[in-house]
Amino acid sequence: MGDDRTDRPATPSVSGRPWWAANEGLAFLVELAALACLFWWGFSLGDGLAVPLLLGTGVLAIAIALWGLFAAPRARIRLPLAGVLVIKAVVLGGGAFALYGVGHPVAAAVLAVVVVVNTGLAQTFRRRAE
């Protein structure tokens, strides 16, 4: 009975389903945070109300279009992994740079580290699933 391969391990595996689900949830929150930071940065560029709204909305729209076309799980255009990682670096890394641009360098560094670790774990979990 103890040697049965269907027994669950005493400690959960790092590549187990709960870790994957938690990392995917974090990825979604990081994506939303990056988009919010990009909007905030675009909004901070102009004077008055109309120009900042246009700039913030424009930057946000470009980021969403890039993500939806190339990096989303159901992307319209399937790129090789390297291409998807470039788009993710542009959008998510752009969110970190945007946060730096509005005057929050420590938060930008934290966001950048979370992006790198989260993306690395996501790729590791996907490779182990295959």
PDB file of N, CA and C in Angstrom, residues 20-120:
ATOM      1  N   TRP A  20       0.265  26.309  -9.801  1.00  0.00           N
ATOM      2  CA  TRP A  20       0.018  26.814 -11.156  1.00  0.00           C
ATOM      3  C   TRP A  20      -1.147  27.799 -11.130  1.00  0.00           C
ATOM      4  N   ALA A  21      -2.241  27.421 -10.465  1.00  0.00           N
ATOM      5  CA  ALA A  21      -3.427  28.284 -10.399  1.00  0.00           C
ATOM      6  C   ALA A  21      -3.103  29.596  -9.684  1.00  0.00           C
ATOM      7  N   ALA A  22      -2.346  29.522  -8.607  1.00  0.00           N
ATOM      8  CA  ALA A  22      -1.972  30.741  -7.877  1.00  0.00           C
ATOM      9  C   ALA A  22      -1.112  31.649  -8.760  1.00  0.00           C
ATOM     10  N   ASN A  23      -0.192  31.058  -9.501  1.00  0.00           N
ATOM     11  CA  ASN A  23       0.674  31.855 -10.367  1.00  0.00           C
ATOM     12  C   ASN A  23      -0.119  32.471 -11.519  1.00  0.00           C
ATOM     13  N   GLU A  24      -1.076  31.743 -12.064  1.00  0.00           N
ATOM     14  CA  GLU A  24      -1.919  32.291 -13.130  1.00  0.00           C
ATOM     15  C   GLU A  24      -2.786  33.437 -12.604  1.00  0.00           C
ATOM     16  N   GLY A  25      -3.299  33.303 -11.385  1.00  0.00           N
ATOM     17  CA  GLY A  25      -4.061  34.396 -10.773  1.00  0.00           C
ATOM     18  C   GLY A  25      -3.193  35.632 -10.568  1.00  0.00           C
ATOM     19  N   LEU A  26      -1.970  35.407 -10.099  1.00  0.00           N
ATOM     20  CA  LEU A  26      -1.035  36.517  -9.934  1.00  0.00           C
ATOM     21  C   LEU A  26      -0.717  37.160 -11.282  1.00  0.00           C
ATOM     22  N   ALA A  27      -0.558  36.342 -12.320  1.00  0.00           N
ATOM     23  CA  ALA A  27      -0.275  36.875 -13.661  1.00  0.00           C
ATOM     24  C   ALA A  27      -1.386  37.816 -14.103  1.00  0.00           C
ATOM     25  N   PHE A  28      -2.629  37.438 -13.855  1.00  0.00           N
ATOM     26  CA  PHE A  28      -3.760  38.291 -14.234  1.00  0.00           C
ATOM     27  C   PHE A  28      -3.707  39.622 -13.483  1.00  0.00           C
ATOM     28  N   LEU A  29      -3.428  39.564 -12.190  1.00  0.00           N
ATOM     29  CA  LEU A  29      -3.340  40.797 -11.400  1.00  0.00           C
ATOM     30  C   LEU A  29      -2.175  41.677 -11.854  1.00  0.00           C
ATOM     31  N   VAL A  30      -1.060  41.058 -12.211  1.00  0.00           N
ATOM     32  CA  VAL A  30       0.095  41.814 -12.706  1.00  0.00           C
ATOM     33  C   VAL A  30      -0.247  42.482 -14.034  1.00  0.00           C
ATOM     34  N   GLU A  31      -0.955  41.771 -14.903  1.00  0.00           N
ATOM     35  CA  GLU A  31      -1.368  42.358 -16.183  1.00  0.00           C
ATOM     36  C   GLU A  31      -2.260  43.577 -15.960  1.00  0.00           C
ATOM     37  N   LEU A  32      -3.227  43.452 -15.065  1.00  0.00           N
ATOM     38  CA  LEU A  32      -4.108  44.586 -14.767  1.00  0.00           C
ATOM     39  C   LEU A  32      -3.320  45.757 -14.181  1.00  0.00           C
ATOM     40  N   ALA A  33      -2.379  45.453 -13.282  1.00  0.00           N
ATOM     41  CA  ALA A  33      -1.564  46.514 -12.678  1.00  0.00           C
ATOM     42  C   ALA A  33      -0.724  47.218 -13.736  1.00  0.00           C
ATOM     43  N   ALA A  34      -0.140  46.461 -14.648  1.00  0.00           N
ATOM     44  CA  ALA A  34       0.673  47.065 -15.706  1.00  0.00           C
ATOM     45  C   ALA A  34      -0.183  47.965 -16.594  1.00  0.00           C
ATOM     46  N   LEU A  35      -1.378  47.520 -16.936  1.00  0.00           N
ATOM     47  CA  LEU A  35      -2.270  48.344 -17.762  1.00  0.00           C
ATOM     48  C   LEU A  35      -2.664  49.624 -17.023  1.00  0.00           C
ATOM     49  N   ALA A  36      -2.956  49.503 -15.736  1.00  0.00           N
ATOM     50  CA  ALA A  36      -3.300  50.693 -14.945  1.00  0.00           C
ATOM     51  C   ALA A  36      -2.130  51.666 -14.890  1.00  0.00           C
ATOM     52  N   CYS A  37      -0.920  51.133 -14.726  1.00  0.00           N
ATOM     53  CA  CYS A  37       0.269  51.999 -14.678  1.00  0.00           C
ATOM     54  C   CYS A  37       0.498  52.694 -16.014  1.00  0.00           C
ATOM     55  N   LEU A  38       0.274  51.987 -17.111  1.00  0.00           N
ATOM     56  CA  LEU A  38       0.437  52.597 -18.429  1.00  0.00           C
ATOM     57  C   LEU A  38      -0.574  53.727 -18.633  1.00  0.00           C
ATOM     58  N   PHE A  39      -1.821  53.494 -18.212  1.00  0.00           N
ATOM     59  CA  PHE A  39      -2.824  54.557 -18.308  1.00  0.00           C
ATOM     60  C   PHE A  39      -2.419  55.748 -17.456  1.00  0.00           C
ATOM     61  N   TRP A  40      -1.997  55.490 -16.227  1.00  0.00           N
ATOM     62  CA  TRP A  40      -1.591  56.554 -15.304  1.00  0.00           C
ATOM     63  C   TRP A  40      -0.454  57.373 -15.895  1.00  0.00           C
ATOM     64  N   TRP A  41       0.544  56.693 -16.464  1.00  0.00           N
ATOM     65  CA  TRP A  41       1.673  57.391 -17.066  1.00  0.00           C
ATOM     66  C   TRP A  41       1.205  58.252 -18.243  1.00  0.00           C
ATOM     67  N   GLY A  42       0.403  57.693 -19.133  1.00  0.00           N
ATOM     68  CA  GLY A  42      -0.113  58.468 -20.258  1.00  0.00           C
ATOM     69  C   GLY A  42      -0.928  59.655 -19.791  1.00  0.00           C
ATOM     70  N   PHE A  43      -1.729  59.461 -18.758  1.00  0.00           N
ATOM     71  CA  PHE A  43      -2.557  60.532 -18.212  1.00  0.00           C
ATOM     72  C   PHE A  43      -1.694  61.646 -17.614  1.00  0.00           C
ATOM     73  N   SER A  44      -0.534  61.286 -17.079  1.00  0.00           N
ATOM     74  CA  SER A  44       0.326  62.281 -16.423  1.00  0.00           C
ATOM     75  C   SER A  44       1.113  63.137 -17.413  1.00  0.00           C
ATOM     76  N   LEU A  45       1.060  62.840 -18.695  1.00  0.00           N
ATOM     77  CA  LEU A  45       1.889  63.538 -19.674  1.00  0.00           C
ATOM     78  C   LEU A  45       1.349  64.888 -20.133  1.00  0.00           C
ATOM     79  N   GLY A  46       0.057  65.067 -20.106  1.00  0.00           N
ATOM     80  CA  GLY A  46      -0.499  66.292 -20.674  1.00  0.00           C
ATOM     81  C   GLY A  46      -1.031  67.256 -19.637  1.00  0.00           C
ATOM     82  N   ASP A  47      -1.460  68.439 -20.146  1.00  0.00           N
ATOM     83  CA  ASP A  47      -2.084  69.458 -19.295  1.00  0.00           C
ATOM     84  C   ASP A  47      -3.580  69.474 -19.567  1.00  0.00           C
ATOM     85  N   GLY A  48      -4.329  69.968 -18.603  1.00  0.00           N
ATOM     86  CA  GLY A  48      -5.773  70.032 -18.750  1.00  0.00           C
ATOM     87  C   GLY A  48      -6.390  68.679 -18.473  1.00  0.00           C
ATOM     88  N   LEU A  49      -7.499  68.391 -19.146  1.00  0.00           N
ATOM     89  CA  LEU A  49      -8.168  67.110 -18.942  1.00  0.00           C
ATOM     90  C   LEU A  49      -8.249  66.298 -20.232  1.00  0.00           C
ATOM     91  N   ALA A  50      -8.525  66.946 -21.341  1.00  0.00           N
ATOM     92  CA  ALA A  50      -8.733  66.227 -22.594  1.00  0.00           C
ATOM     93  C   ALA A  50      -7.455  65.539 -23.074  1.00  0.00           C
ATOM     94  N   VAL A  51      -6.339  66.244 -23.095  1.00  0.00           N
ATOM     95  CA  VAL A  51      -5.085  65.667 -23.593  1.00  0.00           C
ATOM     96  C   VAL A  51      -4.634  64.502 -22.711  1.00  0.00           C
ATOM     97  N   PRO A  52      -4.617  64.652 -21.386  1.00  0.00           N
ATOM     98  CA  PRO A  52      -4.228  63.503 -20.558  1.00  0.00           C
ATOM     99  C   PRO A  52      -5.149  62.288 -20.747  1.00  0.00           C
ATOM    100  N   LEU A  53      -6.452  62.531 -20.874  1.00  0.00           N
ATOM    101  CA  LEU A  53      -7.371  61.410 -21.102  1.00  0.00           C
ATOM    102  C   LEU A  53      -7.066  60.725 -22.425  1.00  0.00           C
ATOM    103  N   LEU A  54      -6.807  61.505 -23.466  1.00  0.00           N
ATOM    104  CA  LEU A  54      -6.475  60.918 -24.761  1.00  0.00           C
ATOM    105  C   LEU A  54      -5.159  60.145 -24.697  1.00  0.00           C
ATOM    106  N   LEU A  55      -4.157  60.719 -24.052  1.00  0.00           N
ATOM    107  CA  LEU A  55      -2.868  60.042 -23.951  1.00  0.00           C
ATOM    108  C   LEU A  55      -2.964  58.766 -23.116  1.00  0.00           C
ATOM    109  N   GLY A  56      -3.611  58.861 -21.980  1.00  0.00           N
ATOM    110  CA  GLY A  56      -3.774  57.672 -21.131  1.00  0.00           C
ATOM    111  C   GLY A  56      -4.555  56.584 -21.829  1.00  0.00           C
ATOM    112  N   THR A  57      -5.656  56.964 -22.455  1.00  0.00           N
ATOM    113  CA  THR A  57      -6.485  55.991 -23.162  1.00  0.00           C
ATOM    114  C   THR A  57      -5.757  55.421 -24.369  1.00  0.00           C
ATOM    115  N   GLY A  58      -4.995  56.260 -25.068  1.00  0.00           N
ATOM    116  CA  GLY A  58      -4.248  55.794 -26.231  1.00  0.00           C
ATOM    117  C   GLY A  58      -3.179  54.782 -25.866  1.00  0.00           C
ATOM    118  N   VAL A  59      -2.400  55.076 -24.835  1.00  0.00           N
ATOM    119  CA  VAL A  59      -1.367  54.144 -24.385  1.00  0.00           C
ATOM    120  C   VAL A  59      -2.011  52.839 -23.929  1.00  0.00           C
ATOM    121  N   LEU A  60      -3.099  52.949 -23.191  1.00  0.00           N
ATOM    122  CA  LEU A  60      -3.818  51.769 -22.721  1.00  0.00           C
ATOM    123  C   LEU A  60      -4.349  50.944 -23.893  1.00  0.00           C
ATOM    124  N   ALA A  61      -4.923  51.596 -24.881  1.00  0.00           N
ATOM    125  CA  ALA A  61      -5.481  50.893 -26.041  1.00  0.00           C
ATOM    126  C   ALA A  61      -4.392  50.156 -26.822  1.00  0.00           C
ATOM    127  N   ILE A  62      -3.249  50.782 -26.986  1.00  0.00           N
ATOM    128  CA  ILE A  62      -2.137  50.130 -27.695  1.00  0.00           C
ATOM    129  C   ILE A  62      -1.673  48.888 -26.931  1.00  0.00           C
ATOM    130  N   ALA A  63      -1.540  49.015 -25.618  1.00  0.00           N
ATOM    131  CA  ALA A  63      -1.100  47.881 -24.804  1.00  0.00           C
ATOM    132  C   ALA A  63      -2.118  46.741 -24.862  1.00  0.00           C
ATOM    133  N   ILE A  64      -3.399  47.070 -24.767  1.00  0.00           N
ATOM    134  CA  ILE A  64      -4.440  46.039 -24.824  1.00  0.00           C
ATOM    135  C   ILE A  64      -4.456  45.369 -26.193  1.00  0.00           C
ATOM    136  N   ALA A  65      -4.292  46.155 -27.250  1.00  0.00           N
ATOM    137  CA  ALA A  65      -4.276  45.588 -28.602  1.00  0.00           C
ATOM    138  C   ALA A  65      -3.089  44.632 -28.770  1.00  0.00           C
ATOM    139  N   LEU A  66      -1.912  45.045 -28.321  1.00  0.00           N
ATOM    140  CA  LEU A  66      -0.743  44.168 -28.414  1.00  0.00           C
ATOM    141  C   LEU A  66      -0.970  42.870 -27.644  1.00  0.00           C
ATOM    142  N   TRP A  67      -1.478  43.016 -26.435  1.00  0.00           N
ATOM    143  CA  TRP A  67      -1.709  41.847 -25.593  1.00  0.00           C
ATOM    144  C   TRP A  67      -2.743  40.914 -26.225  1.00  0.00           C
ATOM    145  N   GLY A  68      -3.851  41.477 -26.651  1.00  0.00           N
ATOM    146  CA  GLY A  68      -4.912  40.654 -27.223  1.00  0.00           C
ATOM    147  C   GLY A  68      -4.518  39.969 -28.521  1.00  0.00           C
ATOM    148  N   LEU A  69      -3.736  40.645 -29.322  1.00  0.00           N
ATOM    149  CA  LEU A  69      -3.315  40.064 -30.599  1.00  0.00           C
ATOM    150  C   LEU A  69      -2.238  38.999 -30.443  1.00  0.00           C
ATOM    151  N   PHE A  70      -1.309  39.193 -29.517  1.00  0.00           N
ATOM    152  CA  PHE A  70      -0.118  38.349 -29.495  1.00  0.00           C
ATOM    153  C   PHE A  70       0.161  37.582 -28.206  1.00  0.00           C
ATOM    154  N   ALA A  71      -0.285  38.057 -27.043  1.00  0.00           N
ATOM    155  CA  ALA A  71       0.160  37.462 -25.783  1.00  0.00           C
ATOM    156  C   ALA A  71      -0.945  36.824 -24.950  1.00  0.00           C
ATOM    157  N   ALA A  72      -2.181  37.109 -25.241  1.00  0.00           N
ATOM    158  CA  ALA A  72      -3.282  36.550 -24.452  1.00  0.00           C
ATOM    159  C   ALA A  72      -3.383  35.037 -24.672  1.00  0.00           C
ATOM    160  N   PRO A  73      -3.953  34.315 -23.715  1.00  0.00           N
ATOM    161  CA  PRO A  73      -4.109  32.864 -23.901  1.00  0.00           C
ATOM    162  C   PRO A  73      -4.867  32.517 -25.198  1.00  0.00           C
ATOM    163  N   ARG A  74      -5.809  33.329 -25.588  1.00  0.00           N
ATOM    164  CA  ARG A  74      -6.545  33.107 -26.844  1.00  0.00           C
ATOM    165  C   ARG A  74      -6.183  34.182 -27.865  1.00  0.00           C
ATOM    166  N   ALA A  75      -4.901  34.435 -28.007  1.00  0.00           N
ATOM    167  CA  ALA A  75      -4.417  35.476 -28.919  1.00  0.00           C
ATOM    168  C   ALA A  75      -4.850  35.173 -30.348  1.00  0.00           C
ATOM    169  N   ARG A  76      -5.147  36.226 -31.088  1.00  0.00           N
ATOM    170  CA  ARG A  76      -5.560  36.063 -32.485  1.00  0.00           C
ATOM    171  C   ARG A  76      -4.410  35.604 -33.370  1.00  0.00           C
ATOM    172  N   ILE A  77      -3.198  36.056 -33.057  1.00  0.00           N
ATOM    173  CA  ILE A  77      -2.023  35.700 -33.844  1.00  0.00           C
ATOM    174  C   ILE A  77      -1.064  34.939 -32.930  1.00  0.00           C
ATOM    175  N   ARG A  78      -0.792  33.698 -33.276  1.00  0.00           N
ATOM    176  CA  ARG A  78       0.097  32.849 -32.475  1.00  0.00           C
ATOM    177  C   ARG A  78       1.543  33.100 -32.881  1.00  0.00           C
ATOM    178  N   LEU A  79       2.308  33.588 -31.946  1.00  0.00           N
ATOM    179  CA  LEU A  79       3.734  33.809 -32.151  1.00  0.00           C
ATOM    180  C   LEU A  79       4.507  32.673 -31.499  1.00  0.00           C
ATOM    181  N   PRO A  80       5.753  32.466 -31.931  1.00  0.00           N
ATOM    182  CA  PRO A  80       6.596  31.535 -31.177  1.00  0.00           C
ATOM    183  C   PRO A  80       6.828  32.087 -29.772  1.00  0.00           C
ATOM    184  N   LEU A  81       7.278  31.238 -28.876  1.00  0.00           N
ATOM    185  CA  LEU A  81       7.456  31.636 -27.475  1.00  0.00           C
ATOM    186  C   LEU A  81       8.297  32.903 -27.343  1.00  0.00           C
ATOM    187  N   ALA A  82       9.345  33.016 -28.109  1.00  0.00           N
ATOM    188  CA  ALA A  82      10.202  34.205 -28.023  1.00  0.00           C
ATOM    189  C   ALA A  82       9.413  35.471 -28.356  1.00  0.00           C
ATOM    190  N   GLY A  83       8.547  35.410 -29.341  1.00  0.00           N
ATOM    191  CA  GLY A  83       7.733  36.569 -29.706  1.00  0.00           C
ATOM    192  C   GLY A  83       6.745  36.944 -28.622  1.00  0.00           C
ATOM    193  N   VAL A  84       6.120  35.939 -28.030  1.00  0.00           N
ATOM    194  CA  VAL A  84       5.173  36.194 -26.938  1.00  0.00           C
ATOM    195  C   VAL A  84       5.901  36.842 -25.765  1.00  0.00           C
ATOM    196  N   LEU A  85       7.102  36.344 -25.459  1.00  0.00           N
ATOM    197  CA  LEU A  85       7.867  36.918 -24.346  1.00  0.00           C
ATOM    198  C   LEU A  85       8.280  38.360 -24.633  1.00  0.00           C
ATOM    199  N   VAL A  86       8.549  38.676 -25.890  1.00  0.00           N
ATOM    200  CA  VAL A  86       8.870  40.064 -26.245  1.00  0.00           C
ATOM    201  C   VAL A  86       7.664  40.963 -26.010  1.00  0.00           C
ATOM    202  N   ILE A  87       6.490  40.530 -26.440  1.00  0.00           N
ATOM    203  CA  ILE A  87       5.266  41.320 -26.227  1.00  0.00           C
ATOM    204  C   ILE A  87       5.002  41.481 -24.731  1.00  0.00           C
ATOM    205  N   LYS A  88       5.165  40.407 -23.974  1.00  0.00           N
ATOM    206  CA  LYS A  88       4.976  40.495 -22.525  1.00  0.00           C
ATOM    207  C   LYS A  88       5.976  41.475 -21.912  1.00  0.00           C
ATOM    208  N   ALA A  89       7.209  41.441 -22.387  1.00  0.00           N
ATOM    209  CA  ALA A  89       8.224  42.374 -21.867  1.00  0.00           C
ATOM    210  C   ALA A  89       7.847  43.807 -22.190  1.00  0.00           C
ATOM    211  N   VAL A  90       7.326  44.033 -23.384  1.00  0.00           N
ATOM    212  CA  VAL A  90       6.938  45.391 -23.781  1.00  0.00           C
ATOM    213  C   VAL A  90       5.780  45.891 -22.915  1.00  0.00           C
ATOM    214  N   VAL A  91       4.743  45.082 -22.763  1.00  0.00           N
ATOM    215  CA  VAL A  91       3.554  45.534 -22.023  1.00  0.00           C
ATOM    216  C   VAL A  91       3.801  45.531 -20.513  1.00  0.00           C
ATOM    217  N   LEU A  92       4.255  44.409 -19.980  1.00  0.00           N
ATOM    218  CA  LEU A  92       4.443  44.326 -18.529  1.00  0.00           C
ATOM    219  C   LEU A  92       5.648  45.145 -18.069  1.00  0.00           C
ATOM    220  N   GLY A  93       6.729  45.072 -18.833  1.00  0.00           N
ATOM    221  CA  GLY A  93       7.888  45.907 -18.520  1.00  0.00           C
ATOM    222  C   GLY A  93       7.564  47.375 -18.708  1.00  0.00           C
ATOM    223  N   GLY A  94       6.751  47.674 -19.712  1.00  0.00           N
ATOM    224  CA  GLY A  94       6.299  49.052 -19.916  1.00  0.00           C
ATOM    225  C   GLY A  94       5.513  49.562 -18.729  1.00  0.00           C
ATOM    226  N   GLY A  95       4.734  48.671 -18.107  1.00  0.00           N
ATOM    227  CA  GLY A  95       4.007  49.060 -16.894  1.00  0.00           C
ATOM    228  C   GLY A  95       4.955  49.435 -15.776  1.00  0.00           C
ATOM    229  N   ALA A  96       6.041  48.672 -15.628  1.00  0.00           N
ATOM    230  CA  ALA A  96       7.033  48.992 -14.591  1.00  0.00           C
ATOM    231  C   ALA A  96       7.734  50.314 -14.906  1.00  0.00           C
ATOM    232  N   PHE A  97       8.117  50.515 -16.169  1.00  0.00           N
ATOM    233  CA  PHE A  97       8.750  51.786 -16.547  1.00  0.00           C
ATOM    234  C   PHE A  97       7.778  52.951 -16.378  1.00  0.00           C
ATOM    235  N   ALA A  98       6.510  52.718 -16.662  1.00  0.00           N
ATOM    236  CA  ALA A  98       5.503  53.765 -16.490  1.00  0.00           C
ATOM    237  C   ALA A  98       5.379  54.151 -15.020  1.00  0.00           C
ATOM    238  N   LEU A  99       5.414  53.161 -14.150  1.00  0.00           N
ATOM    239  CA  LEU A  99       5.343  53.430 -12.720  1.00  0.00           C
ATOM    240  C   LEU A  99       6.562  54.241 -12.273  1.00  0.00           C
ATOM    241  N   TYR A 100       7.706  53.922 -12.824  1.00  0.00           N
ATOM    242  CA  TYR A 100       8.908  54.715 -12.557  1.00  0.00           C
ATOM    243  C   TYR A 100       8.722  56.147 -13.077  1.00  0.00           C
ATOM    244  N   GLY A 101       8.114  56.253 -14.248  1.00  0.00           N
ATOM    245  CA  GLY A 101       7.911  57.555 -14.879  1.00  0.00           C
ATOM    246  C   GLY A 101       6.983  58.484 -14.119  1.00  0.00           C
ATOM    247  N   VAL A 102       6.095  57.927 -13.304  1.00  0.00           N
ATOM    248  CA  VAL A 102       5.207  58.780 -12.509  1.00  0.00           C
ATOM    249  C   VAL A 102       5.766  59.017 -11.108  1.00  0.00           C
ATOM    250  N   GLY A 103       7.026  58.595 -10.899  1.00  0.00           N
ATOM    251  CA  GLY A 103       7.692  58.949  -9.649  1.00  0.00           C
ATOM    252  C   GLY A 103       7.681  57.911  -8.555  1.00  0.00           C
ATOM    253  N   HIS A 104       7.558  56.644  -8.899  1.00  0.00           N
ATOM    254  CA  HIS A 104       7.545  55.586  -7.891  1.00  0.00           C
ATOM    255  C   HIS A 104       8.586  54.518  -8.226  1.00  0.00           C
ATOM    256  N   PRO A 105       9.877  54.834  -8.054  1.00  0.00           N
ATOM    257  CA  PRO A 105      10.931  53.903  -8.468  1.00  0.00           C
ATOM    258  C   PRO A 105      10.953  52.588  -7.686  1.00  0.00           C
ATOM    259  N   VAL A 106      10.675  52.625  -6.396  1.00  0.00           N
ATOM    260  CA  VAL A 106      10.702  51.384  -5.610  1.00  0.00           C
ATOM    261  C   VAL A 106       9.563  50.468  -6.037  1.00  0.00           C
ATOM    262  N   ALA A 107       8.366  51.029  -6.187  1.00  0.00           N
ATOM    263  CA  ALA A 107       7.230  50.229  -6.642  1.00  0.00           C
ATOM    264  C   ALA A 107       7.482  49.685  -8.049  1.00  0.00           C
ATOM    265  N   ALA A 108       8.134  50.470  -8.894  1.00  0.00           N
ATOM    266  CA  ALA A 108       8.466  50.014 -10.250  1.00  0.00           C
ATOM    267  C   ALA A 108       9.419  48.825 -10.203  1.00  0.00           C
ATOM    268  N   ALA A 109      10.409  48.891  -9.326  1.00  0.00           N
ATOM    269  CA  ALA A 109      11.359  47.785  -9.194  1.00  0.00           C
ATOM    270  C   ALA A 109      10.664  46.531  -8.677  1.00  0.00           C
ATOM    271  N   VAL A 110       9.773  46.698  -7.708  1.00  0.00           N
ATOM    272  CA  VAL A 110       9.018  45.554  -7.176  1.00  0.00           C
ATOM    273  C   VAL A 110       8.156  44.951  -8.274  1.00  0.00           C
ATOM    274  N   LEU A 111       7.464  45.778  -9.035  1.00  0.00           N
ATOM    275  CA  LEU A 111       6.631  45.281 -10.131  1.00  0.00           C
ATOM    276  C   LEU A 111       7.485  44.539 -11.157  1.00  0.00           C
ATOM    277  N   ALA A 112       8.644  45.079 -11.494  1.00  0.00           N
ATOM    278  CA  ALA A 112       9.526  44.434 -12.471  1.00  0.00           C
ATOM    279  C   ALA A 112       9.976  43.056 -11.981  1.00  0.00           C
ATOM    280  N   VAL A 113      10.339  42.957 -10.709  1.00  0.00           N
ATOM    281  CA  VAL A 113      10.763  41.669 -10.157  1.00  0.00           C
ATOM    282  C   VAL A 113       9.604  40.676 -10.171  1.00  0.00           C
ATOM    283  N   VAL A 114       8.409  41.118  -9.774  1.00  0.00           N
ATOM    284  CA  VAL A 114       7.244  40.237  -9.777  1.00  0.00           C
ATOM    285  C   VAL A 114       6.941  39.764 -11.200  1.00  0.00           C
ATOM    286  N   VAL A 115       7.053  40.654 -12.178  1.00  0.00           N
ATOM    287  CA  VAL A 115       6.816  40.289 -13.578  1.00  0.00           C
ATOM    288  C   VAL A 115       7.790  39.199 -14.019  1.00  0.00           C
ATOM    289  N   VAL A 116       9.062  39.381 -13.732  1.00  0.00           N
ATOM    290  CA  VAL A 116      10.082  38.419 -14.167  1.00  0.00           C
ATOM    291  C   VAL A 116       9.873  37.061 -13.494  1.00  0.00           C
ATOM    292  N   VAL A 117       9.663  37.062 -12.182  1.00  0.00           N
ATOM    293  CA  VAL A 117       9.478  35.803 -11.457  1.00  0.00           C
ATOM    294  C   VAL A 117       8.188  35.119 -11.897  1.00  0.00           C
ATOM    295  N   ASN A 118       7.117  35.869 -12.007  1.00  0.00           N
ATOM    296  CA  ASN A 118       5.833  35.303 -12.408  1.00  0.00           C
ATOM    297  C   ASN A 118       5.899  34.710 -13.815  1.00  0.00           C
ATOM    298  N   THR A 119       6.500  35.421 -14.744  1.00  0.00           N
ATOM    299  CA  THR A 119       6.606  34.928 -16.115  1.00  0.00           C
ATOM    300  C   THR A 119       7.514  33.701 -16.175  1.00  0.00           C
ATOM    301  N   GLY A 120       8.606  33.732 -15.441  1.00  0.00           N
ATOM    302  CA  GLY A 120       9.495  32.575 -15.402  1.00  0.00           C
ATOM    303  C   GLY A 120       8.814  31.339 -14.841  1.00  0.00           C
TER     304      GLY A 120
END
